[in-house]
Structure formats: structure tokens, C-alpha cells
Coordinates of C-alpha atoms in Angstrom, one line a residue:
Chain A
M1 CA -24.3 -25.1 3.4
A2 CA -23.5 -28.5 4.8
S3 CA -19.7 -28.4 4.7
Q4 CA -17.2 -25.7 5.4
K5 CA -16.6 -23.4 2.5
T6 CA -13.8 -20.9 1.8
V7 CA -14.9 -17.7 0.0
G8 CA -11.9 -16.3 -1.8
V9 CA -11.8 -12.8 -3.2
L10 CA -9.3 -11.6 -5.8
L11 CA -8.1 -8.0 -5.2
F12 CA -6.1 -5.8 -7.6
E13 CA -5.3 -2.2 -7.7
G14 CA -8.4 -0.3 -8.7
F15 CA -11.0 -2.8 -7.6
E16 CA -14.5 -1.4 -7.0
L17 CA -15.2 -1.2 -3.2
L18 CA -18.8 -2.3 -3.2
D19 CA -18.1 -5.2 -5.7
V20 CA -16.0 -6.7 -2.9
F21 CA -17.6 -5.6 0.3
G22 CA -21.3 -5.9 -0.7
P23 CA -20.9 -9.7 -1.3
L24 CA -18.5 -10.1 1.7
E25 CA -21.0 -8.4 4.0
A26 CA -23.6 -11.1 3.0
W27 CA -21.1 -14.0 3.1
G28 CA -19.7 -12.7 6.4
V29 CA -23.1 -12.3 8.1
H30 CA -23.9 -15.8 6.9
A31 CA -20.6 -17.0 8.3
Q32 CA -21.2 -15.4 11.7
A33 CA -24.6 -17.0 11.9
S34 CA -23.7 -20.5 10.7
G35 CA -20.0 -20.9 11.2
T36 CA -19.9 -22.6 7.8
C37 CA -17.7 -20.3 5.8
T38 CA -14.4 -18.4 6.0
I39 CA -13.4 -15.4 3.9
V40 CA -9.9 -14.9 2.4
M41 CA -8.6 -12.1 0.3
T42 CA -5.8 -12.6 -2.2
A43 CA -3.8 -10.4 -4.6
E44 CA -0.5 -10.6 -6.5
A45 CA 1.2 -9.6 -3.3
A46 CA -0.1 -9.9 0.2
G47 CA -0.7 -6.6 1.9
A48 CA -2.6 -3.3 1.2
V49 CA -4.4 -3.0 -2.1
K50 CA -5.8 0.4 -3.2
S51 CA -9.4 0.4 -4.5
A52 CA -10.8 2.5 -7.4
Q53 CA -12.3 4.8 -4.8
G54 CA -9.1 5.2 -2.8
P55 CA -9.5 3.3 0.4
R56 CA -7.2 0.3 0.8
A57 CA -8.0 -3.3 1.8
M58 CA -5.6 -6.0 3.0
A59 CA -4.9 -9.1 0.9
D60 CA -4.3 -11.9 3.3
Y61 CA -2.3 -14.0 0.8
A62 CA -0.3 -13.7 -2.4
L63 CA -2.0 -15.6 -5.2
A64 CA 0.3 -18.6 -5.0
D65 CA -0.1 -18.9 -1.2
C66 CA -3.9 -18.6 -1.1
P67 CA -5.6 -21.7 0.4
P68 CA -8.1 -23.7 -1.7
I69 CA -11.1 -21.6 -2.7
D70 CA -14.7 -23.0 -2.9
V71 CA -16.4 -19.8 -3.9
L72 CA -14.3 -17.5 -6.0
L73 CA -15.3 -13.8 -6.2
V74 CA -13.9 -11.6 -8.9
P75 CA -14.8 -7.9 -8.5
G76 CA -14.8 -5.2 -11.2
G77 CA -13.5 -1.7 -11.1
I78 CA -11.3 0.4 -13.3
G79 CA -8.3 -1.9 -12.5
T80 CA -9.9 -4.6 -14.7
R81 CA -8.8 -2.5 -17.8
R82 CA -5.2 -3.3 -16.9
E83 CA -5.7 -6.8 -15.5
V84 CA -7.3 -8.2 -18.7
N85 CA -3.7 -8.2 -20.0
N86 CA -2.2 -9.8 -16.9
T87 CA -1.4 -13.3 -18.1
K88 CA -0.2 -14.5 -14.7
L89 CA -3.5 -13.4 -13.1
L90 CA -5.6 -14.9 -15.9
E91 CA -3.7 -18.3 -15.5
W92 CA -4.3 -18.2 -11.8
L93 CA -8.0 -17.6 -12.5
V94 CA -8.2 -20.6 -14.8
R95 CA -6.6 -22.9 -12.2
R96 CA -8.6 -21.6 -9.3
A97 CA -11.9 -21.6 -11.2
A98 CA -11.3 -25.3 -12.2
A99 CA -11.0 -26.2 -8.5
A100 CA -13.8 -24.0 -7.2
E101 CA -17.4 -25.1 -6.7
I102 CA -18.8 -21.7 -7.6
V103 CA -17.1 -18.9 -9.6
T104 CA -18.7 -15.4 -9.3
S105 CA -18.0 -12.0 -10.7
V106 CA -19.5 -8.6 -10.0
C107 CA -19.6 -5.7 -12.5
T108 CA -16.6 -5.6 -14.9
G109 CA -15.1 -8.6 -13.1
A110 CA -16.7 -10.6 -15.8
A111 CA -14.1 -9.1 -18.2
L112 CA -11.4 -11.0 -16.4
L113 CA -13.3 -14.3 -16.5
A114 CA -14.1 -13.7 -20.2
R115 CA -10.4 -13.0 -21.0
A116 CA -9.5 -16.2 -19.2
A117 CA -11.9 -17.9 -21.6
L118 CA -13.8 -19.3 -18.6
L119 CA -17.2 -18.0 -19.8
D120 CA -16.9 -19.3 -23.3
R121 CA -20.2 -20.9 -24.4
H122 CA -21.8 -19.8 -21.1
R123 CA -24.5 -17.2 -20.4
A124 CA -23.2 -14.2 -18.4
T125 CA -23.9 -10.6 -17.6
T126 CA -21.9 -7.6 -16.4
N127 CA -22.0 -3.8 -15.6
K128 CA -24.4 -2.0 -17.9
L129 CA -22.4 1.2 -18.3
S130 CA -19.3 -0.7 -19.4
F131 CA -21.2 -3.4 -21.3
K132 CA -19.6 -2.8 -24.7
W133 CA -16.0 -3.0 -23.4
V134 CA -16.6 -6.0 -21.2
T135 CA -18.4 -8.0 -23.9
E136 CA -15.6 -7.3 -26.3
Q137 CA -13.4 -9.3 -23.9
G138 CA -15.2 -12.6 -24.8
S139 CA -16.7 -13.1 -28.2
A140 CA -17.7 -16.7 -27.4
V141 CA -19.7 -15.7 -24.4
E142 CA -23.5 -15.5 -24.6
W143 CA -23.8 -12.0 -23.0
I144 CA -27.2 -11.2 -21.5
K145 CA -28.1 -7.5 -21.7
Q146 CA -30.9 -7.4 -19.2
A147 CA -30.3 -9.3 -16.0
R148 CA -29.4 -8.5 -12.3
W149 CA -27.3 -11.7 -12.4
V150 CA -27.0 -14.8 -14.5
E151 CA -26.2 -18.3 -13.2
D152 CA -24.9 -20.9 -15.7
G153 CA -23.3 -24.1 -14.4
K154 CA -20.7 -23.1 -11.8
F155 CA -20.6 -19.5 -12.9
A156 CA -22.6 -16.7 -11.5
T157 CA -22.0 -13.2 -13.0
S158 CA -23.7 -10.1 -11.7
S159 CA -24.5 -6.7 -13.2
G160 CA -22.9 -3.6 -11.8
V161 CA -21.7 -2.9 -8.2
S162 CA -24.7 -3.3 -5.9
A163 CA -26.0 -6.3 -8.0
G164 CA -23.4 -8.4 -6.3
I165 CA -25.3 -8.3 -3.1
D166 CA -28.5 -9.7 -4.7
M167 CA -26.5 -12.5 -6.5
T168 CA -24.7 -13.4 -3.2
L169 CA -28.0 -13.7 -1.4
A170 CA -29.3 -16.0 -4.2
L171 CA -26.2 -18.2 -3.8
I172 CA -26.6 -18.4 -0.1
A173 CA -30.2 -19.4 -0.7
K174 CA -29.0 -22.1 -3.0
L175 CA -26.4 -23.4 -0.6
A176 CA -28.2 -23.0 2.7
G177 CA -31.9 -22.4 2.0
V178 CA -34.0 -19.4 1.2
E179 CA -34.9 -18.7 4.9
T180 CA -31.2 -18.4 5.7
A181 CA -30.7 -15.9 2.9
E182 CA -33.7 -14.0 4.1
Q183 CA -32.3 -13.8 7.6
V184 CA -29.0 -12.5 6.1
A185 CA -30.8 -9.8 4.1
I186 CA -32.8 -8.8 7.3
R187 CA -29.6 -8.6 9.3
M188 CA -28.2 -6.2 6.6
E189 CA -31.6 -4.3 6.5
Y190 CA -31.3 -4.9 2.8
E191 CA -34.2 -5.1 0.4
W192 CA -33.2 -8.1 -1.6
H193 CA -34.0 -8.1 -5.3
R194 CA -34.7 -11.8 -5.7
D195 CA -35.7 -11.7 -9.3
P196 CA -32.6 -12.2 -11.5
Q197 CA -34.5 -10.5 -14.4
W198 CA -35.0 -7.3 -12.5
D199 CA -32.7 -4.8 -14.2
P200 CA -33.8 -1.2 -14.8
F201 CA -30.3 -0.2 -15.6
A202 CA -30.2 -2.1 -19.0
K203 CA -32.8 0.4 -20.2
I204 CA -31.2 3.4 -18.6
H205 CA -28.0 2.6 -20.5
G206 CA -29.8 2.0 -23.8
L207 CA -29.0 -1.7 -24.1
I208 CA -32.7 -2.7 -24.6
Chain B
M1 CA -20.4 20.4 -3.5
A2 CA -18.8 23.7 -4.1
S3 CA -15.6 23.3 -2.1
Q4 CA -13.3 20.4 -1.5
K5 CA -14.5 18.1 1.3
T6 CA -12.7 15.4 3.2
V7 CA -14.8 12.4 4.2
G8 CA -13.2 10.8 7.2
V9 CA -14.1 7.3 8.4
L10 CA -13.4 5.9 11.8
L11 CA -12.3 2.3 11.9
F12 CA -12.0 0.0 14.9
E13 CA -11.7 -3.7 15.3
G14 CA -15.1 -5.3 14.6
F15 CA -16.5 -2.6 12.3
E16 CA -19.3 -3.8 10.0
L17 CA -18.0 -4.0 6.5
L18 CA -20.9 -2.6 4.6
D19 CA -21.4 0.2 7.1
V20 CA -18.1 1.6 5.9
F21 CA -17.9 0.5 2.3
G22 CA -21.5 1.2 1.2
P23 CA -21.2 4.9 2.0
L24 CA -17.6 5.0 0.7
E25 CA -18.7 3.5 -2.6
A26 CA -21.2 6.4 -3.0
W27 CA -18.8 9.1 -1.8
G28 CA -16.0 7.6 -3.9
V29 CA -18.1 7.5 -7.1
H30 CA -19.1 11.1 -6.4
A31 CA -15.4 12.0 -5.9
Q32 CA -14.4 10.3 -9.1
A33 CA -17.0 12.2 -11.1
S34 CA -16.6 15.6 -9.5
G35 CA -13.1 15.7 -8.0
T36 CA -14.6 17.5 -5.0
C37 CA -14.0 15.0 -2.2
T38 CA -11.2 12.9 -0.7
I39 CA -11.6 9.9 1.5
V40 CA -9.4 9.1 4.5
M41 CA -9.7 6.2 7.0
T42 CA -8.4 6.5 10.6
A43 CA -8.2 4.3 13.6
E44 CA -6.4 4.3 17.0
A45 CA -3.3 3.0 15.1
A46 CA -2.6 3.4 11.4
G47 CA -2.5 0.1 9.5
A48 CA -4.7 -3.0 9.1
V49 CA -8.0 -3.1 11.1
K50 CA -10.1 -6.3 11.2
S51 CA -13.8 -6.1 10.4
A52 CA -16.6 -7.9 12.2
Q53 CA -16.8 -10.2 9.1
G54 CA -13.0 -10.9 9.1
P55 CA -11.6 -9.0 6.1
R56 CA -9.2 -6.2 7.0
A57 CA -9.1 -2.6 5.8
M58 CA -6.2 -0.1 6.1
A59 CA -6.4 2.9 8.3
D60 CA -4.4 5.7 6.6
Y61 CA -3.8 7.6 9.8
A62 CA -3.8 7.2 13.6
L63 CA -6.6 9.3 15.2
A64 CA -4.3 12.1 16.3
D65 CA -2.7 12.4 12.8
C66 CA -5.9 12.4 10.8
P67 CA -6.3 15.6 8.7
P68 CA -9.4 17.8 9.3
I69 CA -12.6 16.0 8.5
D70 CA -15.6 17.7 6.9
V71 CA -17.9 14.7 6.7
L72 CA -17.3 12.2 9.6
L73 CA -18.6 8.6 9.2
V74 CA -18.9 6.4 12.2
P75 CA -19.8 2.8 11.3
G76 CA -21.4 0.2 13.5
G77 CA -20.5 -3.4 14.1
I78 CA -19.9 -5.7 17.0
G79 CA -16.8 -3.7 17.9
T80 CA -19.0 -0.8 19.1
R81 CA -19.9 -2.9 22.2
R82 CA -16.2 -2.4 23.3
E83 CA -15.7 1.1 21.9
V84 CA -18.5 2.7 23.9
N85 CA -16.2 2.4 26.9
N86 CA -13.1 3.8 25.0
T87 CA -12.8 7.3 26.5
K88 CA -9.9 8.3 24.2
L89 CA -12.0 7.4 21.2
L90 CA -15.1 9.2 22.5
E91 CA -13.1 12.3 23.2
W92 CA -11.7 12.2 19.7
L93 CA -15.3 12.0 18.4
V94 CA -16.3 15.0 20.4
R95 CA -13.5 17.1 19.0
R96 CA -13.8 16.0 15.4
A97 CA -17.6 16.3 15.4
A98 CA -17.3 19.9 16.6
A99 CA -15.1 20.7 13.7
A100 CA -17.0 18.7 11.1
E101 CA -19.7 20.1 8.8
I102 CA -21.7 16.8 8.8
V103 CA -21.5 13.9 11.3
T104 CA -22.9 10.6 10.2
S105 CA -23.4 7.2 11.7
V106 CA -24.5 3.9 10.2
C107 CA -26.1 1.1 12.2
T108 CA -24.8 0.8 15.8
G109 CA -22.3 3.6 15.1
A110 CA -25.0 5.8 16.7
A111 CA -24.1 4.2 20.0
L112 CA -20.7 5.8 19.9
L113 CA -22.1 9.2 19.0
A114 CA -24.7 8.8 21.8
R115 CA -22.1 7.8 24.4
A116 CA -20.0 10.9 23.4
A117 CA -23.2 12.8 24.3
L118 CA -23.2 14.3 20.7
L119 CA -26.8 13.3 20.0
D120 CA -28.3 14.6 23.2
R121 CA -31.5 16.6 22.5
H122 CA -31.3 15.4 18.8
R123 CA -33.5 13.1 16.8
A124 CA -31.6 9.9 15.7
T125 CA -32.0 6.4 14.6
T126 CA -29.9 3.2 14.5
N127 CA -29.9 -0.5 13.7
K128 CA -33.3 -2.1 14.4
L129 CA -32.0 -5.5 15.6
S130 CA -29.8 -3.8 18.2
F131 CA -32.2 -0.9 18.9
K132 CA -32.6 -1.6 22.7
W133 CA -28.8 -1.7 23.3
V134 CA -28.0 1.3 21.2
T135 CA -30.8 3.5 22.7
E136 CA -29.6 2.6 26.2
Q137 CA -26.3 4.4 25.3
G138 CA -28.1 7.8 25.2
S139 CA -31.1 8.6 27.4
A140 CA -31.2 12.2 26.3
V141 CA -31.5 11.3 22.6
E142 CA -34.9 11.4 20.8
W143 CA -34.6 7.9 19.3
I144 CA -36.8 7.3 16.2
K145 CA -38.0 3.7 15.8
Q146 CA -39.1 3.8 12.2
A147 CA -36.7 5.6 9.8
R148 CA -34.2 4.6 7.1
W149 CA -32.2 7.6 8.3
V150 CA -32.7 10.8 10.4
E151 CA -31.2 14.2 9.7
D152 CA -31.1 16.7 12.6
G153 CA -28.8 19.7 12.4
K154 CA -25.3 18.5 11.4
F155 CA -26.1 14.9 12.4
A156 CA -27.3 12.2 10.0
T157 CA -27.8 8.8 11.6
S158 CA -28.9 5.8 9.6
S159 CA -30.6 2.5 10.3
G160 CA -28.7 -0.8 9.9
V161 CA -26.0 -1.7 7.4
S162 CA -27.3 -1.1 3.9
A163 CA -29.3 2.0 5.1
G164 CA -26.0 3.9 5.1
I165 CA -26.0 3.9 1.3
D166 CA -29.4 5.6 1.1
M167 CA -28.4 8.2 3.7
T168 CA -25.2 8.9 1.8
L169 CA -27.0 9.4 -1.4
A170 CA -29.4 11.9 0.4
L171 CA -26.3 13.8 1.7
I172 CA -24.8 13.9 -1.7
A173 CA -28.1 15.3 -3.0
K174 CA -28.0 18.0 -0.4
L175 CA -24.4 19.0 -1.1
A176 CA -24.3 18.6 -4.9
G177 CA -27.9 18.4 -6.1
V178 CA -30.4 15.5 -6.6
E179 CA -29.3 14.9 -10.2
T180 CA -25.7 14.3 -9.1
A181 CA -26.9 11.8 -6.4
E182 CA -29.1 10.1 -9.0
Q183 CA -26.1 9.7 -11.3
V184 CA -24.1 8.1 -8.4
A185 CA -26.9 5.7 -7.7
I186 CA -27.1 4.7 -11.4
R187 CA -23.3 4.2 -11.6
M188 CA -23.7 1.9 -8.6
E189 CA -26.7 0.2 -10.3
Y190 CA -28.4 0.8 -6.9
E191 CA -32.1 1.3 -6.3
W192 CA -32.0 4.3 -4.0
H193 CA -34.6 4.4 -1.2
R194 CA -35.1 8.2 -1.2
D195 CA -37.8 8.3 1.5
P196 CA -36.2 8.5 4.9
Q197 CA -39.4 7.1 6.4
W198 CA -39.1 3.8 4.4
D199 CA -38.3 1.2 7.0
P200 CA -39.9 -2.2 6.9
F201 CA -37.3 -3.5 9.4
A202 CA -38.8 -1.6 12.3
K203 CA -41.9 -3.8 12.0
I204 CA -39.9 -7.0 11.4
H205 CA -38.0 -6.4 14.7
G206 CA -41.2 -5.6 16.6
L207 CA -40.4 -1.9 17.3
I208 CA -43.7 -0.7 15.9

């Protein structure tokens, strides 16, 4: 990662905890080691945002006040069922995705990117348990049933919850080299699934 | 999990993000499915607490105001280097550990339990990168070099960062049955390391 990057995370009520904090652990460990990235969290209003699991995280900025984002992270969680109808939020996503270098989603976060029409004519994946609902949010998307994550152009979409960690390590490898990503995984004592095709959950949920 | 449990998480400035939110994802998914547990987060003062990686989480209660805790979770992170000298916090840990049914730590969180003398004459493990520093915090602890997590009596201590997820799934299996824990792991699309002896990181860090 040659230049300074800002990783920007969208929060909304009912976000899935690990969709946010799995990737942020990896980006954060990379930031601590390299000094080359900064993390910001944003939501419709700055302040505490309740997760799907109950614990609350702090949005540093309201959407309009959020600094420029280089790597955008859109989590999933039960709150996406409401936010797919939030025009203000979808318009914000369209503007910020256009300006970002990399746009990522974890789990049902892909539903928000799909409803913002950002994934049209792109390959993408999502949570396997909620696959039917998410894929109905974007009929022009080429949805991939079996994948840990899918990269297509500036978009990287991951499968459910913990898959966001594997995708993030792959993005760190792309930006800063595979050895750097390996060091981040070791620091997290995490067994990195490096193969984007590894996905036993597609079968468990009867998608293949 | 027959009766209602409260999972209580200790936050302090410089806590490691995934040490907290990996286990809370698993407890939270279990709570959503079963309705048998509630999560609370506590810190010296209620309100926003900054993690080692930067993002902030909300403590619901100040330490003294926190409701009774059945399952206590003590995370690690760079902040433990300061908190091992925080007498007020260590005294709180002693009181709350005595009243809890299960006391858990992730990563360098074991240093806090050790300095509170809670792990004396118990088997325990911790982060492998910081193994030397943590183990110096408790000379009467039987520290295990190679383990994903260690259970001894009411104490369950895990290795670094992501290991907290595997330990939590094992605790859910113990409380609510292995099928329940498997369903939580599937919901998280997480490949659960069920073997507490699985630990490639002990070798990577030259401990064995």
C-alpha cells in the first residue's frame, strides 16, 4: 500500500458485528504495522449504532461529513432488510462508490450495493443462508453461488460473516503484497482461507 | 443453555477489536436463535471506548453499575499493558469472576486474569506473539504453550485474537449442545476449529 488509504465503514442499526469487526481487525493490524491506513466509521447520524447482536459501535461521522473513502466497507445484518429502501443511503453509496478505489461488502451488505445498482453487470456473491433475498435485490447482477468472495473490477463482495476476513486479507495482499497479508493473519492467529472458491456453505444451504 | 445467561464484556482503551467481537458474534447469533442470553459491555466509565485498532465501541455500564455477569469475557489488546497495573479494575475482576459461572479471556486478556491471581494453580493459555510478557504476569499459572484454548474449572482462556471464536463455540456446545454450536458456526459461515490442541502459531512463534 504505497499511499495513505482511508477505510470507511458504513454502519446502520442492525449491522452484523463480525461483518464490520472481522475486516476492521485485519485492516487495523495492517494499519498498526504499516501506518498506511486509517479507519473511519460513518452512519446517518454520528454516535452510537446498535448491532444486530445488541452491542453498540460508534459512528465517527454522519454520512455527509465523512472524509473521502478509498476502501468502502458495507456490512450485512438484519438491518439491510430496512436499508434497501433507504434512498438517501443508497444515493450516498453511489457517490462514495464512484470516488472509492475499492468497494467491498460482507454478507447481506451486497443487497445494498445491488439496490444501488452498483453491481449491475458485475460478478458478486453474498451470504448463503439469505442468498435468495439478496439476489432478488439485483436482477442485473451475475450472482455467484459458490465463492468465499468475488472480485470484479473495483468491487469485492464476500460470502457470510466470517468470509469478510478472508476477503480483506486478499485485498491487503493485493495492495501491500502477500507476505504482508500473511503477517496480518499470523498476528490475528487466523487460518486464512486464501482460495476464493473455498465455500462449503453453498452446499450446506442447498445452493449447489 | 437452560436458563437465561448474561455475557458481560470488559472494555478498556486499547482492547483488540476481534477479541471482543468474534466471541460476541457467536454469543449474539446464539442469543438470536435461542433467546437464552443477553450481552452487556462494561468499562470504567460508560460510553465510547477506543480499540487498539481505532474504532470505538460503547460500554453500556460503568463497572460498578454492571448487572450480574454469568459469562465474563476479558479481551486482550495493547491496553492490557496499562491495565495490569489498574488495581481498581483487577479488584473488579476478582469480584465478578467469583460470582460468574464461566470466566473467559482472549489473547492477552489472560494477563489481566493472571495479575488478579485468578489463574493461580490453573492451566491457561494466551496469545503466542506476546507469550513471554503475558506469562510473566502470573508465575503460579500453569501456562500451556500449544493450545487454541484451555478449559480448567470455570476458566477458559484462548490463544490470540481469532482463537476466541473457537473457544466461544466450544462453550456454546458445552452449555447448549454441539448441534447448537454447529448451527451458530454455519450461520457465521465459519470453519470452527473444534480441537483445542490445534495451534500452528505456537510453532510459528518458536514456543515449541
